[in-house]
mmCIF file of C-alpha atoms in Angstrom:
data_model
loop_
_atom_site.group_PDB
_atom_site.id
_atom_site.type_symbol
_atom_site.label_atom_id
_atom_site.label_comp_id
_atom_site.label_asym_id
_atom_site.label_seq_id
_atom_site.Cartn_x
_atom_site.Cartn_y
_atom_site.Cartn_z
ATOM 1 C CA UNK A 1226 -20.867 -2.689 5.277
ATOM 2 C CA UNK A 1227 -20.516 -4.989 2.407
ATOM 3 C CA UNK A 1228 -18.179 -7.843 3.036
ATOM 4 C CA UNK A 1229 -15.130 -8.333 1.118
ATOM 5 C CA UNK A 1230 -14.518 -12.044 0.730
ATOM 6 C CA UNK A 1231 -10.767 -13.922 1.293
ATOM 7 C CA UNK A 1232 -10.637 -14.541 -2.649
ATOM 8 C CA UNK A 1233 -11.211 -10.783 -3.564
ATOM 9 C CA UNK A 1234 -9.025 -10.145 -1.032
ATOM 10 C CA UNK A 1235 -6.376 -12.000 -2.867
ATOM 11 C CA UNK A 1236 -7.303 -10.593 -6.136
ATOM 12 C CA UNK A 1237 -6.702 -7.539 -5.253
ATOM 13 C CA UNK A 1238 -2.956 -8.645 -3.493
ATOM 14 C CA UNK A 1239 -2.727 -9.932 -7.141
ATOM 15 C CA UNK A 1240 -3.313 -6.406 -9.000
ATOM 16 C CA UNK A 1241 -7.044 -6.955 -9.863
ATOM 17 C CA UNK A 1242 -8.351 -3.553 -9.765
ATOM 18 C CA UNK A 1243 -12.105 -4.745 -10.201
ATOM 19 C CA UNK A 1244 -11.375 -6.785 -6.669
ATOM 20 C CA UNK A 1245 -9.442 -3.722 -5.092
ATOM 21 C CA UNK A 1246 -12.069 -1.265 -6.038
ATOM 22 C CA UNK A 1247 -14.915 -3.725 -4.067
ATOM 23 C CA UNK A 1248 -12.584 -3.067 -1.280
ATOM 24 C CA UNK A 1249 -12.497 0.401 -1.810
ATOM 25 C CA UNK A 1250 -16.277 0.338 -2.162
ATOM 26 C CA UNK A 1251 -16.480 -1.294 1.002
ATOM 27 C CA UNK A 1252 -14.433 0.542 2.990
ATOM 28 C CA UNK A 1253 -13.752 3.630 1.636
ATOM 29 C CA UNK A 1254 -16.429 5.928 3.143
ATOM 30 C CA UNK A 1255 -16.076 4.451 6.505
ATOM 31 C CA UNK A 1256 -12.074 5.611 5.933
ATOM 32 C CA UNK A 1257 -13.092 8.606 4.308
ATOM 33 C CA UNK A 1258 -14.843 9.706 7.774
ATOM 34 C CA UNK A 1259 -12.284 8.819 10.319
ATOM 35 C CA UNK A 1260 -9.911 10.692 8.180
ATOM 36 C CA UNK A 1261 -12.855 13.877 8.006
ATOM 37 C CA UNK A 1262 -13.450 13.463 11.647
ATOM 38 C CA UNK A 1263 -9.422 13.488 12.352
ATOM 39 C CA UNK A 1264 -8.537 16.322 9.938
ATOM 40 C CA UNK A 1265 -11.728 18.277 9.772
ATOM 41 C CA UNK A 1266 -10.569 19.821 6.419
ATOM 42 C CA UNK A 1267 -12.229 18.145 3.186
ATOM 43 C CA UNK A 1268 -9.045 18.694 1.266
ATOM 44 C CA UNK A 1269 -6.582 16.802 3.237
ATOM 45 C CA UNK A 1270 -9.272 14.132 4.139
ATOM 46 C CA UNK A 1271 -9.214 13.212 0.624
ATOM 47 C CA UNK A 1272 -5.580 13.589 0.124
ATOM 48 C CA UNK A 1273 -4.870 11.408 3.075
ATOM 49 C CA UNK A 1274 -7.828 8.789 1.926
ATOM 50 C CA UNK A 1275 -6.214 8.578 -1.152
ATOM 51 C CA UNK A 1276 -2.879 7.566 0.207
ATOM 52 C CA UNK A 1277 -4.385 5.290 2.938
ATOM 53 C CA UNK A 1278 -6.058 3.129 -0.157
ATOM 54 C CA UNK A 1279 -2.504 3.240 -2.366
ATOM 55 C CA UNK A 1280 -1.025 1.809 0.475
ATOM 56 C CA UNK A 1281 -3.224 -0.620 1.640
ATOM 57 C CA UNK A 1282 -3.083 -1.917 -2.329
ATOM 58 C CA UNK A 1283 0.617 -1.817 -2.082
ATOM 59 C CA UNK A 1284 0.317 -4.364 1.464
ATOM 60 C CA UNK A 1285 -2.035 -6.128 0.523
ATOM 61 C CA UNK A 1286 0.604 -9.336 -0.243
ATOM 62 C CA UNK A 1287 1.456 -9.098 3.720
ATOM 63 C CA UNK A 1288 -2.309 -9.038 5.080
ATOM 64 C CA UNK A 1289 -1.679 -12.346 6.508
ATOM 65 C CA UNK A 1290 -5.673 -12.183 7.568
ATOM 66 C CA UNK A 1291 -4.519 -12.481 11.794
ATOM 67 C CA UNK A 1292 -6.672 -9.672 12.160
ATOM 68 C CA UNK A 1293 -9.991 -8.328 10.362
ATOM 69 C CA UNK A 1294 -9.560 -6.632 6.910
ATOM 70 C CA UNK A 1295 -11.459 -3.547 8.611
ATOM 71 C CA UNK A 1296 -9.385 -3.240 11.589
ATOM 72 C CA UNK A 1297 -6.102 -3.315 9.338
ATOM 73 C CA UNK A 1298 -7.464 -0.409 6.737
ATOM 74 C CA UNK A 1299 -8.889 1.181 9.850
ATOM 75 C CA UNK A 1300 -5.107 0.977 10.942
ATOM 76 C CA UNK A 1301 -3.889 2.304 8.351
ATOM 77 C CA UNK A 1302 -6.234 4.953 8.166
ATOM 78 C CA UNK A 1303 -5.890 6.110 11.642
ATOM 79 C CA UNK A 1304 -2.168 6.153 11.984
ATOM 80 C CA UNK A 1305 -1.630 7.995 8.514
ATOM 81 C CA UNK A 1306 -4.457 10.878 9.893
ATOM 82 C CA UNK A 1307 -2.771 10.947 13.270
ATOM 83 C CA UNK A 1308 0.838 11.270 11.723
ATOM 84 C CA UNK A 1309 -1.042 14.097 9.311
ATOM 85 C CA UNK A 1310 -2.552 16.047 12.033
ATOM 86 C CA UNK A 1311 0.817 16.230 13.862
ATOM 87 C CA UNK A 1312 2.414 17.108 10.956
ATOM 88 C CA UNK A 1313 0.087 20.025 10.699
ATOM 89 C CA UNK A 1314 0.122 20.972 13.503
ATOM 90 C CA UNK A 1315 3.685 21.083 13.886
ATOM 91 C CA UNK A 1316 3.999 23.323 10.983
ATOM 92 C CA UNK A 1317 1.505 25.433 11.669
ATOM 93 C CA UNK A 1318 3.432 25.490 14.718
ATOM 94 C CA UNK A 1319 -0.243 25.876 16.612
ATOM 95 C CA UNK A 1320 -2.689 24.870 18.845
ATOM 96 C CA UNK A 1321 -5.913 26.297 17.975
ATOM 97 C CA UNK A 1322 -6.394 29.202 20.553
ATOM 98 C CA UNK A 1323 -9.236 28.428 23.010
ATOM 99 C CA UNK A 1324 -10.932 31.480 22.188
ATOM 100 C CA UNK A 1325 -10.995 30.912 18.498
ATOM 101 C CA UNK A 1326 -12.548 27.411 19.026
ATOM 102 C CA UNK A 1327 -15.153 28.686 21.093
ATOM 103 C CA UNK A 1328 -16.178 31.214 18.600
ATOM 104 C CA UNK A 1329 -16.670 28.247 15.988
ATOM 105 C CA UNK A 1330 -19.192 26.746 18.568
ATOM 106 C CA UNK A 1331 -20.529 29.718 19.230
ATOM 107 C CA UNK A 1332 -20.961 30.730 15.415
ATOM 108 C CA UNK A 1333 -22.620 27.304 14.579
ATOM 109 C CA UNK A 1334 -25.524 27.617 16.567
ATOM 110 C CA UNK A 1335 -28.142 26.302 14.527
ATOM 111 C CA UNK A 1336 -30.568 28.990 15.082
ATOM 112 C CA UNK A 1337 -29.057 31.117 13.305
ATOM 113 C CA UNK A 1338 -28.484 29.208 9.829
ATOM 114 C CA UNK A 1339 -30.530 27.908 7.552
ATOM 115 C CA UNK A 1340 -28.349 24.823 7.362
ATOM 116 C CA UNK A 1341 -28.898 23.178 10.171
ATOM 117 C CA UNK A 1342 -26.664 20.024 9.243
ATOM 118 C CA UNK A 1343 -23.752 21.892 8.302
ATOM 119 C CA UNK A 1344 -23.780 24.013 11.704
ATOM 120 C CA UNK A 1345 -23.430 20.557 13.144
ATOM 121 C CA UNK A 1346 -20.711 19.049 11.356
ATOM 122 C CA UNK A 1347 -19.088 22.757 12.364
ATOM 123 C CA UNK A 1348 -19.986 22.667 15.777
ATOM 124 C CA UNK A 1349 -18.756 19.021 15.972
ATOM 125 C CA UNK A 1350 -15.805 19.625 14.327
ATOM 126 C CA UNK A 1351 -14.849 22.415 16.484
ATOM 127 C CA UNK A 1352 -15.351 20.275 19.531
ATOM 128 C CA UNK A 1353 -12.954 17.798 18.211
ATOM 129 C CA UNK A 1354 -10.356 20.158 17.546
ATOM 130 C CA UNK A 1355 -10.330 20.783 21.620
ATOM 131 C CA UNK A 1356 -8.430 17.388 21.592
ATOM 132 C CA UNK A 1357 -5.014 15.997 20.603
ATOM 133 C CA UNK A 1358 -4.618 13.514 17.706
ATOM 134 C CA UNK A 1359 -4.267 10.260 20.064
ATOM 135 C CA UNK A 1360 -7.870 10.943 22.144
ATOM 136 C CA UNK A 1361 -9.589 12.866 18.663
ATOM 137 C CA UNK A 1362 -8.715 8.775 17.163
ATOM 138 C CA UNK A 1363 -10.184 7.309 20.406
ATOM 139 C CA UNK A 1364 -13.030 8.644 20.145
ATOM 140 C CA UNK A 1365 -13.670 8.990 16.473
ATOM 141 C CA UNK A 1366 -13.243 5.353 16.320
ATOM 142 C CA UNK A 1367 -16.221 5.086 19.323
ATOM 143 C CA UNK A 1368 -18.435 7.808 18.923
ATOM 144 C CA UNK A 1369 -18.591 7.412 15.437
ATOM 145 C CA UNK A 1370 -17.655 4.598 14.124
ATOM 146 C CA UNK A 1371 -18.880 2.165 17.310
ATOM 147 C CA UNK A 1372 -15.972 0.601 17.894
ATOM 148 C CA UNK A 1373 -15.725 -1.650 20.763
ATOM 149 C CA UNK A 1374 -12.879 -0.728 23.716
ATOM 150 C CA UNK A 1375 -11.326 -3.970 22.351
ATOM 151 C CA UNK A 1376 -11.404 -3.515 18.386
ATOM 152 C CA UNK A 1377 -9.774 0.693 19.329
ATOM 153 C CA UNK A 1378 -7.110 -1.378 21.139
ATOM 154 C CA UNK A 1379 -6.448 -3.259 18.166
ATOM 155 C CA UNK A 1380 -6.815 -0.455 15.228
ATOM 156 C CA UNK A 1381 -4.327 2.025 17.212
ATOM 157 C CA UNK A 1382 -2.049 -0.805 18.904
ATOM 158 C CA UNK A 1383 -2.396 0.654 22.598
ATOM 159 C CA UNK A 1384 -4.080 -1.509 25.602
ATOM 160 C CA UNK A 1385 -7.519 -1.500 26.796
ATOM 161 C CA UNK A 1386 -6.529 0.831 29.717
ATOM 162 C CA UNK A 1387 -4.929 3.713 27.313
ATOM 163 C CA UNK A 1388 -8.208 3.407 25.519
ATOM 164 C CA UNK A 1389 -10.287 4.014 28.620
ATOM 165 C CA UNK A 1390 -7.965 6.842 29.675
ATOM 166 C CA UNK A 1391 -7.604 8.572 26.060
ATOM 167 C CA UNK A 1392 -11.428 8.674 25.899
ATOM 168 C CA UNK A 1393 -11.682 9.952 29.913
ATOM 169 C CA UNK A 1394 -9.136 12.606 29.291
ATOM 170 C CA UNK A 1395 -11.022 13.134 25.853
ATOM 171 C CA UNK A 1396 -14.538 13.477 27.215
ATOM 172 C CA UNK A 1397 -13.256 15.608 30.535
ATOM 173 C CA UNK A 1398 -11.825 17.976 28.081
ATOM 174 C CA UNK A 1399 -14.927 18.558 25.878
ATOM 175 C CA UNK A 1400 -17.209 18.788 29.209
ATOM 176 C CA UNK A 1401 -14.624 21.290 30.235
ATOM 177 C CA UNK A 1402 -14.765 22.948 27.072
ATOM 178 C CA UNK A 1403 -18.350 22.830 27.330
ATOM 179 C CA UNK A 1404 -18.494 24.791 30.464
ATOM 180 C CA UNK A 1405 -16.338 27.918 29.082
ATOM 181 C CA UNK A 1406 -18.210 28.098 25.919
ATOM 182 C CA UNK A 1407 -21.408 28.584 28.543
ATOM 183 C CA UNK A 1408 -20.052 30.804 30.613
ATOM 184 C CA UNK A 1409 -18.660 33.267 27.290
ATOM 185 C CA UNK A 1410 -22.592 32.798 26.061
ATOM 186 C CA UNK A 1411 -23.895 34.451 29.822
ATOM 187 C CA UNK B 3 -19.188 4.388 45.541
ATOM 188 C CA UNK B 4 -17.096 8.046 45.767
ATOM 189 C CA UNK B 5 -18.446 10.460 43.175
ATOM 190 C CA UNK B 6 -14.876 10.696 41.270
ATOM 191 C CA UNK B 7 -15.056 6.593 40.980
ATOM 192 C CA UNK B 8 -18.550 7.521 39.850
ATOM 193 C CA UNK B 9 -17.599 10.297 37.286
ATOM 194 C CA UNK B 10 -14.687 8.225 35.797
ATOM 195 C CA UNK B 11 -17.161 5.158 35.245
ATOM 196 C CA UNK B 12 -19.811 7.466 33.650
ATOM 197 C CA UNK B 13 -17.077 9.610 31.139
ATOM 198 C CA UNK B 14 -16.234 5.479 29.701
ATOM 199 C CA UNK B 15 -18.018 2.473 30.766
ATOM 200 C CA UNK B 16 -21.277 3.384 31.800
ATOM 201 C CA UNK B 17 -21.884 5.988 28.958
ATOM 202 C CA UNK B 18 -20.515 2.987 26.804
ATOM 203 C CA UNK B 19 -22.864 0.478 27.601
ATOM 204 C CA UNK B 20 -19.765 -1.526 28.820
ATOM 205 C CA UNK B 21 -21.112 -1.762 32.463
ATOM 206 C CA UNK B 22 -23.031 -4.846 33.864
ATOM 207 C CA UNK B 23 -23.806 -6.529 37.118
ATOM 208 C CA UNK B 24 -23.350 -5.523 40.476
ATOM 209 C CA UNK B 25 -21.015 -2.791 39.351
ATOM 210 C CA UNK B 26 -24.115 -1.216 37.269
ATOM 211 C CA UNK B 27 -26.254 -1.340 40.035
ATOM 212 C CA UNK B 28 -24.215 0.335 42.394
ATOM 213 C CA UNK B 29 -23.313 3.237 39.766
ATOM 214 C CA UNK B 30 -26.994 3.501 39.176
ATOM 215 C CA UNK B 31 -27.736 3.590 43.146
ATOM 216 C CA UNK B 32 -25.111 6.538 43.473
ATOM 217 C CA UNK B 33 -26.539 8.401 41.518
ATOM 218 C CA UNK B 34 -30.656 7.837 42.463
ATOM 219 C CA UNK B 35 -28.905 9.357 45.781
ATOM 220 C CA UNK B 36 -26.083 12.081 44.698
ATOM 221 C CA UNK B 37 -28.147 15.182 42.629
ATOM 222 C CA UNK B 38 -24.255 16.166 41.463
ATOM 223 C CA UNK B 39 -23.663 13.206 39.998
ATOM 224 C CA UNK B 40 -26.948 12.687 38.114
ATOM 225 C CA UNK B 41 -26.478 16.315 37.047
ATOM 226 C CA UNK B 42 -23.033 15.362 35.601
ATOM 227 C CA UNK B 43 -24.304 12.483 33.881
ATOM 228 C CA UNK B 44 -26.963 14.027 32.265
ATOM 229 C CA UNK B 45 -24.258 16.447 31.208
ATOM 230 C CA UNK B 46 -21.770 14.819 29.546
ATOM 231 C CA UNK B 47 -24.661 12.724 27.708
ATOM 232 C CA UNK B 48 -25.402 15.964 26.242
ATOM 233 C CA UNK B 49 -22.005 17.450 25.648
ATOM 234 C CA UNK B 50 -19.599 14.094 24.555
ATOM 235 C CA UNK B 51 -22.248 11.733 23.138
ATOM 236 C CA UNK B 52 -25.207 13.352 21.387
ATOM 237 C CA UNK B 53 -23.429 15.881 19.325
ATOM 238 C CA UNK B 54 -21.164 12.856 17.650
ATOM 239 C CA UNK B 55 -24.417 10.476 17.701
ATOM 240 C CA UNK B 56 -26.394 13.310 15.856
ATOM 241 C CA UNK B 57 -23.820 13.969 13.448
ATOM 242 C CA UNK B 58 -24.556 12.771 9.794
ATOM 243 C CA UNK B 59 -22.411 10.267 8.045
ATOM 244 C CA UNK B 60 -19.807 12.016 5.247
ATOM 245 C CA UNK B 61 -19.003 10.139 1.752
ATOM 246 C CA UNK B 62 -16.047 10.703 -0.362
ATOM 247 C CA UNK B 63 -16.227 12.462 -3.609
ATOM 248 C CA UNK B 64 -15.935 10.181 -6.668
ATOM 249 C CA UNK B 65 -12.611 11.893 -7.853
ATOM 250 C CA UNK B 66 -11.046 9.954 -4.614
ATOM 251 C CA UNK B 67 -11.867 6.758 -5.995
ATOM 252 C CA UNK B 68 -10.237 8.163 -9.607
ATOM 253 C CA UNK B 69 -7.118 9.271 -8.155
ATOM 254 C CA UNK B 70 -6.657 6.241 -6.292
ATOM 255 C CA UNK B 71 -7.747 4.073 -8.970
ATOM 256 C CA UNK B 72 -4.940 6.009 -11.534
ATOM 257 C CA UNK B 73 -2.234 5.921 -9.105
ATOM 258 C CA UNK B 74 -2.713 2.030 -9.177
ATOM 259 C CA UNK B 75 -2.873 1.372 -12.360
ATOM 260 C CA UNK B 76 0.594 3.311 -12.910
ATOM 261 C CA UNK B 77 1.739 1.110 -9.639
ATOM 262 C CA UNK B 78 0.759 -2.070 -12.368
ATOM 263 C CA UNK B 79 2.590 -0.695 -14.659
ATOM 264 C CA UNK B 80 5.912 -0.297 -12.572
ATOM 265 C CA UNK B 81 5.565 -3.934 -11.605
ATOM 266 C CA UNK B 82 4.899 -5.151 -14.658
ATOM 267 C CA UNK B 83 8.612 -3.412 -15.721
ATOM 268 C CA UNK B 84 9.872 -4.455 -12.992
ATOM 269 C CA UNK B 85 8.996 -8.191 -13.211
ATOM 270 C CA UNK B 86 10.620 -7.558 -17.056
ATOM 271 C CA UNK B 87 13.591 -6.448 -15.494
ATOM 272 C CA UNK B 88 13.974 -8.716 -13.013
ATOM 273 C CA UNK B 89 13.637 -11.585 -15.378
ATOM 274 C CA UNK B 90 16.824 -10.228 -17.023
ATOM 275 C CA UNK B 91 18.288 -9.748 -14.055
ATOM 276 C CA UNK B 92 18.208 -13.374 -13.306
ATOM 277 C CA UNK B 93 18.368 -14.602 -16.616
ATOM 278 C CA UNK B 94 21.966 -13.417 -17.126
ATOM 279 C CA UNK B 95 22.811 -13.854 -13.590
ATOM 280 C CA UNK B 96 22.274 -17.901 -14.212
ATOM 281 C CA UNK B 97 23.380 -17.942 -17.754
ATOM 282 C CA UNK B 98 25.879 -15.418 -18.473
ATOM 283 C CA UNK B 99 25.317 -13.524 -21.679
ATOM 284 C CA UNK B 100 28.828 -12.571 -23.798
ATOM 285 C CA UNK B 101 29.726 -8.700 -24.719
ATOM 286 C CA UNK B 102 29.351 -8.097 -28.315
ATOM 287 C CA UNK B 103 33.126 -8.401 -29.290
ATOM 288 C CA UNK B 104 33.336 -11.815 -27.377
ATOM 289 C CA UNK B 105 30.084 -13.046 -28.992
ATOM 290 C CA UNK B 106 31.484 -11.904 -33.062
ATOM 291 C CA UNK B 107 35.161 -13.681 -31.645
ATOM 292 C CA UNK B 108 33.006 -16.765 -30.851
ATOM 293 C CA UNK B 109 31.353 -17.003 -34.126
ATOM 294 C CA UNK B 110 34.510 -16.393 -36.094
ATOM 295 C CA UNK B 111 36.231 -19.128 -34.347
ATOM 296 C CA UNK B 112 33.307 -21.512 -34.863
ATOM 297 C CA UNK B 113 32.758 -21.055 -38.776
ATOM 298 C CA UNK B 114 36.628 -21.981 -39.208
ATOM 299 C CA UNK B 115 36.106 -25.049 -37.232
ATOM 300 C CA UNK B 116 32.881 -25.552 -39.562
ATOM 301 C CA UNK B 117 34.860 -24.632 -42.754
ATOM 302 C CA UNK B 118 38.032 -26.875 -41.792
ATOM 303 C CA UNK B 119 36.046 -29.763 -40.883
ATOM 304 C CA UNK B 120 33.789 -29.520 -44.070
ATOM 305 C CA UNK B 121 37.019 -28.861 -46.166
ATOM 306 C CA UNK B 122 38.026 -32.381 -44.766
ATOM 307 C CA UNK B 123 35.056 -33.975 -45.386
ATOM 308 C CA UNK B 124 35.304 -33.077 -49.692
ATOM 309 C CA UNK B 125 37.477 -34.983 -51.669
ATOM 310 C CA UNK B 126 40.648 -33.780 -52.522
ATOM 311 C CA UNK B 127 40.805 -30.568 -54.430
ATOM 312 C CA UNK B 128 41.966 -27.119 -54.397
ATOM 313 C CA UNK B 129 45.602 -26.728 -53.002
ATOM 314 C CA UNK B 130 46.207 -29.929 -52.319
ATOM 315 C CA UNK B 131 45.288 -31.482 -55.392
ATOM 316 C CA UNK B 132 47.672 -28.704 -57.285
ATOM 317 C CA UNK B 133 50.755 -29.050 -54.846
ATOM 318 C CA UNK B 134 50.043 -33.376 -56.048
ATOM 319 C CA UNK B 135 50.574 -32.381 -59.668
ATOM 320 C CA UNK B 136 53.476 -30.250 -59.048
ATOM 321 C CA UNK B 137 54.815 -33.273 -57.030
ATOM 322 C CA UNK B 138 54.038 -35.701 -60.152
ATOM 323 C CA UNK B 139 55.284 -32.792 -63.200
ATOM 324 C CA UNK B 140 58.755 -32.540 -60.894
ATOM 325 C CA UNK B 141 59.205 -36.279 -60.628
ATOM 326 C CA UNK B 142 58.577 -36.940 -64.710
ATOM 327 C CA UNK B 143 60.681 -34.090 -65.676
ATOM 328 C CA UNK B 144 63.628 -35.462 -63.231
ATOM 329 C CA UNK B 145 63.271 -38.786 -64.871
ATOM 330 C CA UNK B 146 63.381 -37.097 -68.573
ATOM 331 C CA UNK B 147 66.507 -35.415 -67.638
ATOM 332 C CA UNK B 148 67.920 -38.317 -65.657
ATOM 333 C CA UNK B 149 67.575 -40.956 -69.071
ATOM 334 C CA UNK B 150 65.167 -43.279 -67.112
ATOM 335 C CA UNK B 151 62.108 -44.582 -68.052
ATOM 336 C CA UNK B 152 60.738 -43.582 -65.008
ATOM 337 C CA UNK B 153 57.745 -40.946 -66.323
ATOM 338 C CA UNK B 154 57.451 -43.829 -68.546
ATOM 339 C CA UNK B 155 57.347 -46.484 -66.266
ATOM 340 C CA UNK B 156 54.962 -44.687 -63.885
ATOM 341 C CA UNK B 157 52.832 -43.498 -66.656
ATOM 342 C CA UNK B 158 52.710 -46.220 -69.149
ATOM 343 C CA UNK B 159 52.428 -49.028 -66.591
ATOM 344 C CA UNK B 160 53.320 -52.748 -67.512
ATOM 345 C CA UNK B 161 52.824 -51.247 -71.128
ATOM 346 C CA UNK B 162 55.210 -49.079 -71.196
ATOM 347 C CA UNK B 163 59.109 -49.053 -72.131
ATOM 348 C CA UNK B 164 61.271 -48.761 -75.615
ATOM 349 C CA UNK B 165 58.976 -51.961 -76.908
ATOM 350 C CA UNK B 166 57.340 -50.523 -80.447
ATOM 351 C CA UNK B 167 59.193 -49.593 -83.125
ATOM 352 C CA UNK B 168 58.926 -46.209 -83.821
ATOM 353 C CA UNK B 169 60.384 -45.334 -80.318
ATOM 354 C CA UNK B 170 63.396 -47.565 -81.420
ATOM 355 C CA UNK B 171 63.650 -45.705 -84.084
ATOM 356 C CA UNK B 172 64.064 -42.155 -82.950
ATOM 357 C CA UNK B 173 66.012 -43.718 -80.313
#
C-alpha cells in the first residue's frame, strides 16, 4: 500500500481531486474487497465503494489524524457494508437457507470447472454467507485483510474481547458448516 | 489444559499467531497428547483459514473511480455556490442592502440636496434675480407717481436731480 502523506491528505480536505484520487488509488482496492467480501455481489460492492469514497471526501475536514487514515476509510467502509448487508437482508426478509448455501459449496468444487479461481471466490463466498454481518466484518478484516485483534477493535469500535468472540462464534460456525456440507457429500 | 480451553485458543489466538510463552507451550503439549484436539486443529486450519488465505485479491473496475470522481466534482461545484451564497448571506447581514424603492427615494433626496447646495453656490440668477427687478421697477414707478425724485435719486446718484436745463424746461 502506497502511503498517502499528511499534505495530500489536506489537499484533498481542500477539494484537490488530483490529492483525493492518490487516496483513492491507495485505498480503494483494499475498500473495494472488504466491501466484495461483505456483500459478495459485484454490483452493490461497487455501489457501496462508491459511496464509502464520496463520503470519506465529504469528512475529510474532520479527520483530525487521532487514528490512521486506513483504519478511518476502513471504518467507513465496514460500517456502510454492514449497515448494507442488513439492509438487504432485511428486505429480502431472508436468511440464506442452509441447504441452498451448501449447494453453492457443493457446486464450486473445483474439479468440476475449468475455472478454478472463480470456484474459489464461490466457494468462499458461500462460506461467508453462513455468518452474520458483525463476525463476516471480523473476519474479513483478519483473514483477509491481516488485521491485527487490536487495529479490528479500532475499525469496528468494539473491544478486544468482542473481537475474539465474533471471530470464535465466526470460525465455530464455518467448522460447523463444514461438517454438514460433508456429511450431504457421503 | 481442558480441550474446550484448548479449542477456544486454537479457533483465535493460536490459529492467529497471537499466542506466546508458557501459554503456547502448554497449548502445544495438549495437543502432542489429545488425538481430538490435534484432529480439530488440523481441521479448522483447513476449513476457516486456508480457503480465505487461498483466495485471490479482487480490484475495482475503473468506472468506480469515474463515478466517484463525477460525483465530486459536482460536490465542488455545490460548494463553490454555496461559498457564493454565503458571502451574500453575510455581506448583507453586516451591511444592510436597501429595497429598490428605498434606494431610488435615497437618490432623489440626495440630488436635491446636491442641486440646492450648488444653486447656492452660483451667483444670483434665475428667480431671485427677477423677483430683485420687480422689487426695483415697483419702487421707481411708486416714486414717478408719488412726484419724488426718488427713481431719480436712486438711479442718477449724486448726479442726478432737476439740475440741467432741459429738465427745467419741460418741468
Amino acid at each position: 500500500m502506497r502511503e498517502i502523506s499528511e499534505a495530500t491528505v489536506r489537499d484533498a480536505a481542500q477539494g484537490s481531486v488530483e490529492a483525493f484520487e492518490a487516496i483513492y488509488k491507495a485505498y480503494g482496492p483494499y475498500v473495494y474487497n472488504v466491501v466484495y467480501r461483505m456483500l459478495h455481489h459485484a454490483d452493490d460492492a461497487q455501489d457501496v465503494t462508491q459511496e464509502v469514497f464520496v463520503t470519506v471526501y465529504r469528512k475529510l475536514k474532520t479527520f483530525g489524524f487521532r487514528s490512521s487514515l486506513k483504519t478511518w476509510i476502513y471504518r467507513i467502509a465496514t460500517n456502510l457494508a454492514i449497515n448494507h448487508a442488513k439492509k438487504r437482508e432485511r428486505e429480502q426478509n431472508r436468511t440464506v437457507a442452509l441447504d441452498e448455501k451448501m449447494e453453492s459449496v457443493l457446486a464450486s468444487n473445483p474439479a468440476d470447472r475449468a475455472d478454478v479461481r472463480h470456484a474459489q471466490r464461490e466457494q468462499v463466498s458461500a462460506l461467508l454467507e453462513v455468518l452474520n454481518a458483525d463476525q463476516r466484518a471480523c473476519l474479513v478484516l483478519r483473514d483477509f485483510e491481516g488485521l491485527s485483534y487490536e487495529e479490528i477493535a479500532q475499525t469496528l469500535g468494539i473491544n478486544l474481547n468482542t473481537v475474539r468472540s465474533r471471530l470464535k462464534r465466526g470460525r465455530e460456525k464455518l467448522l460447523a458448516f463444514s461438517k454438514e456440507v460433508i456429511r450431504h457429500e457421503m | 489444559m481442558k480441550c474446550r480451553d484448548v479449542r477456544e485458543f486454537i479457533l483465535t489466538d493460536y490459529l492467529d499467531e497471537r499466542m506466546s510463552g508458557d501459554a503456547q507451550t502448554a497449548l502445544e503439549r495438549h495437543l502432542a497428547e489429545c488425538g481430538g484436539c490435534r484432529e480439530f486443529e488440523a481441521q479448522a486450519r483447513q476449513v476457516v483459514m486456508e480457503p480465505f488465505r487461498q483466495a485471490d485479491r479482487l480490484y475495482p473496475p475503473d468506472a468506480v473511480w469515474e463515478k466517484i470522481h463525477a460525483r465530486i466534482l459536482e460536490e465542488n461545484q455545490a460548494r463553490a455556490g454555496s461559498r457564493l451564497g454565503a458571502f451574500w448571506a453575510g455581506l448583507s447581514s453586516r451591511v444592510p442592502l436597501p429595497k429598490p424603492a428605498l434606494a431610488a427615494a435615497a437618490l432623489v433626496g440626495v440630488m436635491a440636496i446636491a442641486l440646492t447646495f450648488t444653486l447656492h453656490r452660483l451667483p444670483m440668477q434665475g428667480p431671485e434675480l427677477a423677483r430683485l427687478d420687480i422689487e426695483a421697477e415697483a419702487t421707481y414707478v411708486a416714486a414717478l407717481l408719488d412726484g419724488t425724485s426718488a427713481a431719480s435719486v436712486s438711479e442718477s446718484g449724486e448726479n442726478g436731480g432737476f439740475g440741467t436745463a432741459i429738465e427745467e424746461y419741460f418741468l
